[in-house]
mmCIF file of C-alpha atoms and ligand atoms in Angstrom:
data_model
loop_
_atom_site.group_PDB
_atom_site.id
_atom_site.type_symbol
_atom_site.label_atom_id
_atom_site.label_comp_id
_atom_site.label_asym_id
_atom_site.label_seq_id
_atom_site.Cartn_x
_atom_site.Cartn_y
_atom_site.Cartn_z
ATOM 1 C CA MET A 1 -14.459 -13.281 16.735
ATOM 2 C CA ARG A 2 -15.149 -11.499 13.436
ATOM 3 C CA SER A 3 -18.395 -9.890 14.615
ATOM 4 C CA GLN A 4 -16.815 -8.948 17.931
ATOM 5 C CA ARG A 5 -14.107 -7.170 15.983
ATOM 6 C CA LYS A 6 -16.759 -5.469 13.877
ATOM 7 C CA ASP A 7 -18.409 -4.154 17.062
ATOM 8 C CA VAL A 8 -15.102 -2.753 18.257
ATOM 9 C CA VAL A 9 -14.507 -1.142 14.862
ATOM 10 C CA ALA A 10 -18.027 0.285 14.813
ATOM 11 C CA HIS A 11 -17.556 1.695 18.295
ATOM 12 C CA ARG A 12 -14.207 3.263 17.430
ATOM 13 C CA ALA A 13 -15.698 4.611 14.224
ATOM 14 C CA LEU A 14 -18.414 6.341 16.231
ATOM 15 C CA VAL A 15 -15.847 7.832 18.607
ATOM 16 C CA PHE A 16 -13.815 8.958 15.611
ATOM 17 C CA VAL A 17 -16.812 10.682 14.011
ATOM 18 C CA ILE A 18 -17.651 12.504 17.219
ATOM 19 C CA LEU A 19 -14.060 13.660 17.584
ATOM 20 C CA LEU A 20 -14.066 14.731 13.940
ATOM 21 C CA LEU A 21 -17.202 16.764 14.543
ATOM 22 C CA VAL A 22 -15.561 18.456 17.510
ATOM 23 C CA ALA A 23 -12.413 19.192 15.505
ATOM 24 C CA PHE A 24 -14.398 20.417 12.516
ATOM 25 C CA THR A 25 -16.550 22.711 14.658
ATOM 26 C CA ALA A 26 -13.444 24.011 16.412
ATOM 27 C CA GLY A 27 -11.915 24.657 12.985
ATOM 28 C CA CYS A 28 -14.903 26.764 12.005
ATOM 29 C CA THR A 29 -14.712 28.808 15.147
ATOM 30 C CA GLY A 30 -11.146 29.912 14.952
ATOM 31 C CA ILE A 31 -8.481 27.198 15.400
ATOM 32 C CA GLU A 32 -5.755 28.545 13.190
ATOM 33 C CA ARG A 33 -5.281 26.706 9.939
ATOM 34 C CA GLN A 34 -1.677 26.271 8.875
ATOM 35 C CA ASP A 35 -1.913 28.397 5.762
ATOM 36 C CA ASP A 36 1.337 27.992 3.877
ATOM 37 C CA GLY A 37 -0.421 28.128 0.488
ATOM 38 C CA LYS A 38 0.317 24.463 -0.122
ATOM 39 C CA ILE A 39 -2.174 21.896 -1.361
ATOM 40 C CA VAL A 40 -2.714 19.489 1.538
ATOM 41 C CA VAL A 41 -2.962 15.885 0.353
ATOM 42 C CA ALA A 42 -3.911 13.050 2.688
ATOM 43 C CA VAL A 43 -2.657 9.604 1.662
ATOM 44 C CA THR A 44 -3.094 6.153 3.168
ATOM 45 C CA ILE A 45 0.361 4.522 2.832
ATOM 46 C CA PRO A 46 4.014 5.671 2.557
ATOM 47 C CA PRO A 47 4.523 4.795 -1.156
ATOM 48 C CA GLU A 48 1.645 7.157 -1.988
ATOM 49 C CA GLN A 49 3.389 9.885 -0.018
ATOM 50 C CA GLU A 50 6.363 9.430 -2.339
ATOM 51 C CA PHE A 51 4.112 9.590 -5.429
ATOM 52 C CA VAL A 52 2.368 12.774 -4.259
ATOM 53 C CA GLU A 53 5.611 14.482 -3.285
ATOM 54 C CA ARG A 54 7.223 13.604 -6.599
ATOM 55 C CA VAL A 55 4.283 15.016 -8.590
ATOM 56 C CA GLY A 56 3.451 17.933 -6.303
ATOM 57 C CA GLY A 57 6.964 19.056 -5.375
ATOM 58 C CA ASP A 58 6.987 22.239 -3.310
ATOM 59 C CA HIS A 59 3.306 22.857 -3.936
ATOM 60 C CA VAL A 60 2.045 20.067 -1.675
ATOM 61 C CA ARG A 61 2.099 19.003 1.947
ATOM 62 C CA VAL A 62 1.275 15.365 2.681
ATOM 63 C CA ILE A 63 -0.625 13.898 5.618
ATOM 64 C CA LEU A 64 0.224 10.196 5.942
ATOM 65 C CA LEU A 65 -2.634 8.316 7.616
ATOM 66 C CA VAL A 66 -1.030 4.883 8.181
ATOM 67 C CA PRO A 67 2.444 5.624 9.573
ATOM 68 C CA PRO A 68 5.654 3.720 8.722
ATOM 69 C CA GLY A 69 5.690 0.264 10.336
ATOM 70 C CA ALA A 70 1.904 0.119 10.782
ATOM 71 C CA ASP A 71 -0.252 -2.393 8.918
ATOM 72 C CA PRO A 72 -2.945 -0.810 6.693
ATOM 73 C CA HIS A 73 -5.011 -4.010 6.978
ATOM 74 C CA THR A 74 -5.574 -3.479 10.700
ATOM 75 C CA TYR A 75 -4.479 0.079 11.614
ATOM 76 C CA GLU A 76 -6.891 2.408 13.369
ATOM 77 C CA PRO A 77 -5.991 6.115 13.367
ATOM 78 C CA PRO A 78 -5.570 8.055 16.621
ATOM 79 C CA PRO A 79 -7.882 11.042 17.151
ATOM 80 C CA GLY A 80 -4.865 13.387 16.898
ATOM 81 C CA ILE A 81 -4.852 13.140 13.116
ATOM 82 C CA ILE A 82 -8.335 14.643 12.900
ATOM 83 C CA ALA A 83 -7.535 18.342 13.050
ATOM 84 C CA ASP A 84 -5.069 17.844 10.192
ATOM 85 C CA LEU A 85 -7.603 16.041 8.030
ATOM 86 C CA ALA A 86 -10.066 18.904 8.297
ATOM 87 C CA GLU A 87 -7.673 20.999 6.197
ATOM 88 C CA ALA A 88 -6.914 18.390 3.530
ATOM 89 C CA ASP A 89 -7.706 19.504 -0.033
ATOM 90 C CA ILE A 90 -7.350 15.997 -1.482
ATOM 91 C CA TYR A 91 -7.545 12.467 -0.128
ATOM 92 C CA ALA A 92 -5.523 10.275 -2.498
ATOM 93 C CA SER A 93 -7.015 6.921 -1.537
ATOM 94 C CA VAL A 94 -5.383 3.728 -2.762
ATOM 95 C CA GLY A 95 -8.907 2.763 -3.812
ATOM 96 C CA SER A 96 -8.319 -0.966 -4.243
ATOM 97 C CA GLY A 97 -10.170 -2.156 -1.153
ATOM 98 C CA ILE A 98 -7.550 -1.987 1.588
ATOM 99 C CA GLU A 99 -9.167 -2.454 4.996
ATOM 100 C CA PHE A 100 -8.149 0.929 6.418
ATOM 101 C CA GLU A 101 -10.008 2.664 3.591
ATOM 102 C CA LEU A 102 -12.991 0.315 3.652
ATOM 103 C CA ILE A 103 -13.506 1.352 7.276
ATOM 104 C CA TRP A 104 -12.463 5.025 7.249
ATOM 105 C CA LYS A 105 -12.605 6.554 3.770
ATOM 106 C CA ASP A 106 -16.299 7.452 3.677
ATOM 107 C CA LYS A 107 -16.231 8.794 7.232
ATOM 108 C CA ILE A 108 -13.225 10.983 6.464
ATOM 109 C CA ALA A 109 -14.824 12.190 3.218
ATOM 110 C CA ALA A 110 -18.135 12.946 4.950
ATOM 111 C CA MET A 111 -16.424 15.158 7.520
ATOM 112 C CA ASN A 112 -14.629 17.209 4.887
ATOM 113 C CA PRO A 113 -17.104 17.595 2.014
ATOM 114 C CA GLY A 114 -14.938 20.136 0.164
ATOM 115 C CA MET A 115 -12.105 17.636 -0.145
ATOM 116 C CA LEU A 116 -11.511 15.880 -3.476
ATOM 117 C CA VAL A 117 -11.307 12.107 -2.990
ATOM 118 C CA VAL A 118 -9.097 10.549 -5.667
ATOM 119 C CA ASP A 119 -9.308 6.812 -6.335
ATOM 120 C CA CYS A 120 -5.695 6.135 -7.278
ATOM 121 C CA SER A 121 -6.585 2.642 -8.541
ATOM 122 C CA ARG A 122 -9.003 3.972 -11.167
ATOM 123 C CA GLY A 123 -7.953 2.269 -14.399
ATOM 124 C CA ILE A 124 -6.162 -0.677 -12.768
ATOM 125 C CA ASP A 125 -7.554 -4.148 -13.488
ATOM 126 C CA LEU A 126 -8.057 -5.281 -9.878
ATOM 127 C CA ILE A 127 -7.340 -8.892 -8.950
ATOM 128 C CA SER A 128 -10.283 -10.476 -7.178
ATOM 129 C CA THR A 129 -9.675 -12.724 -4.211
ATOM 130 C CA GLY A 130 -12.563 -14.967 -3.268
ATOM 131 C CA GLU A 131 -10.486 -16.307 -0.395
ATOM 132 C CA GLY A 132 -7.247 -15.600 1.407
ATOM 133 C CA GLY A 133 -6.279 -12.545 3.411
ATOM 134 C CA HIS A 134 -8.277 -10.051 1.374
ATOM 135 C CA PRO A 135 -11.793 -11.119 0.430
ATOM 136 C CA GLY A 136 -13.059 -8.966 -2.430
ATOM 137 C CA THR A 137 -10.127 -7.441 -4.274
ATOM 138 C CA ASP A 138 -6.414 -7.699 -3.694
ATOM 139 C CA PRO A 139 -5.473 -4.189 -2.536
ATOM 140 C CA HIS A 140 -1.703 -4.277 -3.220
ATOM 141 C CA VAL A 141 -1.867 -2.408 -6.542
ATOM 142 C CA TRP A 142 1.115 -0.150 -5.809
ATOM 143 C CA LEU A 143 3.539 -3.090 -5.775
ATOM 144 C CA SER A 144 4.033 -3.222 -9.512
ATOM 145 C CA PRO A 145 5.515 -0.318 -11.470
ATOM 146 C CA GLY A 146 2.564 -0.587 -13.883
ATOM 147 C CA GLY A 147 0.101 -0.050 -11.024
ATOM 148 C CA ALA A 148 2.245 2.754 -9.625
ATOM 149 C CA LYS A 149 2.114 4.519 -13.003
ATOM 150 C CA VAL A 150 -1.697 4.544 -12.963
ATOM 151 C CA MET A 151 -1.687 5.849 -9.388
ATOM 152 C CA VAL A 152 0.758 8.634 -10.278
ATOM 153 C CA GLU A 153 -1.401 9.655 -13.240
ATOM 154 C CA ASN A 154 -4.531 9.763 -11.054
ATOM 155 C CA ILE A 155 -2.679 11.826 -8.453
ATOM 156 C CA CYS A 156 -1.522 14.223 -11.183
ATOM 157 C CA GLN A 157 -5.116 14.642 -12.453
ATOM 158 C CA GLY A 158 -6.352 15.282 -8.913
ATOM 159 C CA LEU A 159 -3.722 17.960 -8.257
ATOM 160 C CA ILE A 160 -4.513 19.671 -11.568
ATOM 161 C CA GLU A 161 -8.229 19.651 -10.734
ATOM 162 C CA VAL A 162 -7.688 21.285 -7.345
ATOM 163 C CA ASP A 163 -4.832 23.585 -8.355
ATOM 164 C CA PRO A 164 -5.077 24.292 -12.116
ATOM 165 C CA GLU A 165 -2.662 27.238 -11.849
ATOM 166 C CA ASN A 166 0.202 24.811 -11.357
ATOM 167 C CA ALA A 167 -1.013 22.269 -13.893
ATOM 168 C CA GLU A 168 2.121 22.532 -16.025
ATOM 169 C CA THR A 169 4.394 21.826 -13.089
ATOM 170 C CA TYR A 170 2.353 18.803 -12.005
ATOM 171 C CA ARG A 171 2.317 17.460 -15.566
ATOM 172 C CA ARG A 172 6.075 17.910 -15.969
ATOM 173 C CA ASN A 173 6.849 16.315 -12.578
ATOM 174 C CA ALA A 174 4.505 13.403 -13.247
ATOM 175 C CA ASP A 175 6.018 12.750 -16.681
ATOM 176 C CA ALA A 176 9.529 12.713 -15.226
ATOM 177 C CA TYR A 177 8.488 10.240 -12.526
ATOM 178 C CA LEU A 178 6.550 8.099 -15.019
ATOM 179 C CA ASP A 179 9.759 7.869 -17.072
ATOM 180 C CA GLU A 180 11.575 6.612 -13.967
ATOM 181 C CA LEU A 181 8.828 4.036 -13.383
ATOM 182 C CA ASP A 182 9.159 2.869 -17.002
ATOM 183 C CA ALA A 183 12.898 2.466 -16.511
ATOM 184 C CA LEU A 184 12.248 0.540 -13.275
ATOM 185 C CA ASP A 185 9.790 -1.722 -15.091
ATOM 186 C CA ARG A 186 12.312 -2.534 -17.840
ATOM 187 C CA GLU A 187 15.025 -3.168 -15.266
ATOM 188 C CA ILE A 188 12.857 -5.559 -13.212
ATOM 189 C CA ALA A 189 11.646 -7.422 -16.304
ATOM 190 C CA GLY A 190 15.236 -7.834 -17.473
ATOM 191 C CA ALA A 191 16.536 -9.006 -14.084
ATOM 192 C CA LEU A 192 13.747 -11.553 -13.617
ATOM 193 C CA ALA A 193 14.022 -12.876 -17.182
ATOM 194 C CA ALA A 194 17.781 -13.316 -16.797
ATOM 195 C CA SER A 195 17.304 -15.173 -13.499
ATOM 196 C CA GLY A 196 14.781 -17.674 -14.841
ATOM 197 C CA VAL A 197 12.775 -17.323 -11.613
ATOM 198 C CA GLU A 198 9.197 -18.608 -11.866
ATOM 199 C CA ARG A 199 7.815 -18.508 -8.330
ATOM 200 C CA ILE A 200 8.282 -16.738 -5.025
ATOM 201 C CA MET A 201 7.279 -17.800 -1.526
ATOM 202 C CA VAL A 202 6.186 -14.861 0.612
ATOM 203 C CA TYR A 203 4.698 -14.554 4.081
ATOM 204 C CA HIS A 204 2.140 -11.796 3.386
ATOM 205 C CA PRO A 205 0.525 -12.067 -0.071
ATOM 206 C CA SER A 206 1.417 -8.544 -1.255
ATOM 207 C CA TRP A 207 2.881 -9.418 -4.620
ATOM 208 C CA ALA A 208 -0.003 -10.629 -6.822
ATOM 209 C CA TYR A 209 0.177 -7.558 -9.125
ATOM 210 C CA PHE A 210 3.948 -7.848 -9.350
ATOM 211 C CA ALA A 211 3.587 -11.583 -10.076
ATOM 212 C CA ARG A 212 0.933 -10.930 -12.722
ATOM 213 C CA ASP A 213 3.018 -8.293 -14.496
ATOM 214 C CA TYR A 214 6.211 -10.351 -14.538
ATOM 215 C CA GLY A 215 4.800 -13.832 -15.065
ATOM 216 C CA LEU A 216 5.589 -15.203 -11.592
ATOM 217 C CA GLU A 217 3.603 -17.412 -9.248
ATOM 218 C CA GLN A 218 3.163 -16.077 -5.699
ATOM 219 C CA ILE A 219 3.006 -18.757 -2.984
ATOM 220 C CA PRO A 220 1.729 -17.085 0.198
ATOM 221 C CA ILE A 221 2.412 -18.461 3.675
ATOM 222 C CA GLU A 222 -0.134 -16.346 5.558
ATOM 223 C CA SER A 223 -3.608 -17.792 5.263
ATOM 224 C CA GLU A 224 -6.678 -15.574 5.700
ATOM 225 C CA GLY A 225 -4.570 -13.051 7.578
ATOM 226 C CA LYS A 226 -3.249 -15.655 10.033
ATOM 227 C CA GLU A 227 -0.217 -17.866 10.584
ATOM 228 C CA PRO A 228 -0.659 -21.211 8.766
ATOM 229 C CA SER A 229 -1.571 -24.380 10.671
ATOM 230 C CA PRO A 230 1.121 -27.052 11.254
ATOM 231 C CA ARG A 231 -0.465 -28.991 8.413
ATOM 232 C CA GLY A 232 -0.349 -25.875 6.218
ATOM 233 C CA ILE A 233 3.345 -25.464 7.020
ATOM 234 C CA GLU A 234 3.999 -29.095 6.032
ATOM 235 C CA HIS A 235 2.303 -28.441 2.702
ATOM 236 C CA LEU A 236 4.304 -25.236 2.161
ATOM 237 C CA ILE A 237 7.568 -27.071 2.868
ATOM 238 C CA THR A 238 6.664 -29.614 0.183
ATOM 239 C CA GLN A 239 5.766 -26.817 -2.245
ATOM 240 C CA ALA A 240 9.032 -25.013 -1.505
ATOM 241 C CA LYS A 241 11.092 -28.155 -2.108
ATOM 242 C CA GLU A 242 9.269 -29.016 -5.311
ATOM 243 C CA GLY A 243 9.490 -25.401 -6.518
ATOM 244 C CA ARG A 244 13.245 -25.181 -5.840
ATOM 245 C CA ILE A 245 12.656 -22.217 -3.515
ATOM 246 C CA ARG A 246 15.794 -21.040 -1.725
ATOM 247 C CA VAL A 247 14.519 -17.969 0.075
ATOM 248 C CA VAL A 248 11.348 -17.380 2.064
ATOM 249 C CA PHE A 249 10.334 -13.736 1.916
ATOM 250 C CA ALA A 250 8.864 -12.041 4.968
ATOM 251 C CA SER A 251 8.181 -8.368 5.761
ATOM 252 C CA PRO A 252 9.263 -6.089 8.590
ATOM 253 C CA GLU A 253 5.535 -5.387 9.182
ATOM 254 C CA TYR A 254 4.626 -9.035 9.857
ATOM 255 C CA SER A 255 5.689 -12.071 11.873
ATOM 256 C CA THR A 256 8.638 -14.046 10.513
ATOM 257 C CA ARG A 257 8.045 -17.146 12.661
ATOM 258 C CA SER A 258 6.508 -19.525 10.112
ATOM 259 C CA ALA A 259 8.820 -18.199 7.375
ATOM 260 C CA GLU A 260 11.762 -19.205 9.593
ATOM 261 C CA VAL A 261 10.303 -22.670 10.214
ATOM 262 C CA ILE A 262 9.889 -23.271 6.478
ATOM 263 C CA ALA A 263 13.311 -21.797 5.613
ATOM 264 C CA SER A 264 15.093 -24.057 8.091
ATOM 265 C CA GLU A 265 13.330 -27.138 6.647
ATOM 266 C CA ILE A 266 14.504 -26.344 3.107
ATOM 267 C CA ASN A 267 18.002 -25.213 4.185
ATOM 268 C CA GLY A 268 17.064 -21.780 2.921
ATOM 269 C CA THR A 269 17.044 -18.299 4.398
ATOM 270 C CA VAL A 270 14.495 -15.649 5.315
ATOM 271 C CA VAL A 271 14.877 -12.327 3.506
ATOM 272 C CA LEU A 272 12.831 -9.267 4.474
ATOM 273 C CA VAL A 273 11.132 -7.234 1.752
ATOM 274 C CA SER A 274 8.818 -4.341 2.570
ATOM 275 C CA PRO A 275 5.548 -3.776 0.718
ATOM 276 C CA LEU A 276 5.231 -0.334 2.335
ATOM 277 C CA ALA A 277 8.617 1.425 2.089
ATOM 278 C CA LYS A 278 8.334 5.091 1.142
ATOM 279 C CA ASP A 279 11.464 5.070 -1.024
ATOM 280 C CA TYR A 280 9.543 3.376 -3.817
ATOM 281 C CA LEU A 281 12.059 3.109 -6.670
ATOM 282 C CA ALA A 282 14.979 1.898 -4.555
ATOM 283 C CA ASN A 283 12.765 -0.496 -2.600
ATOM 284 C CA MET A 284 11.312 -2.071 -5.735
ATOM 285 C CA ARG A 285 14.811 -2.495 -7.198
ATOM 286 C CA HIS A 286 15.895 -4.198 -3.978
ATOM 287 C CA VAL A 287 12.823 -6.461 -3.978
ATOM 288 C CA ALA A 288 13.231 -7.479 -7.631
ATOM 289 C CA THR A 289 16.888 -8.357 -7.076
ATOM 290 C CA ALA A 290 15.975 -10.382 -3.985
ATOM 291 C CA PHE A 291 13.244 -12.263 -5.914
ATOM 292 C CA ALA A 292 15.631 -12.909 -8.825
ATOM 293 C CA VAL A 293 18.164 -14.453 -6.426
ATOM 294 C CA GLY A 294 15.830 -16.298 -4.076
ATOM 295 C CA GLY A 295 12.841 -17.354 -6.141
ATOM 296 C CA GLY A 296 12.296 -20.871 -7.467
ATOM 297 C CA SER A 297 13.119 -21.681 -11.074
HETATM 298 ZN ZN1 ZN B 1 -0.949 -6.218 2.594
#
């Protein structure tokens, strides 16, 4: 199953490279580039789009590679995005080992050698995952305000490198947004401390960085990227009861089936929280409040 999937990925990768070559060659021979004087920044996920737009303001145009609602662990880009990527000045990669980037980042970079590839996770202490949904490192670095701050700083440095004329603007915008992230961090820490919450049960294990930063335990339902077995569900129900869990958190991007089974067994509810919403500050406030209310204490 795994190797079959690898073959499919390899095949699609080859098709993608050929299409890139065609698009790149066409670009050289006169397809009109949209020249609005803006720095074109490709990003992988919607929260990064927010970060880049907040730092870059009017000086940037963002190309979002994994669209809203799609899953960056499994998404494969359509060929239509290729012509756009040929004009990107920067690729702000998440950099923490998310599958989309493990498969595509080098290919995209190779086709556009003039593009600056920024590793937004540079400076973040990555959580390693020997098992579970993400062998290697846990990619969900953006889901703690502390991680987001590092990403914003790396994005700011990348923009200054490519467009030094506007360095002051980028610095000022980044500092303003970093202040908002600090305020968010204090607010979340305060809300969680007041609630006494110690653990959260979540379908997709996106919240390890959040849990690390705020002293919580994350209990994931999904196991190695799949629904748990009936036996696994039994175990989770026991854990939920023992941990005084009242809410099972699921995401709009993933199945809610096993979360619903567990919630009904503990007389709890399923609440949706998104790990990928573009409106980062408001989403994180919403998530923290939901965890404070529905976590186990
Ligand atoms: Zn994820």
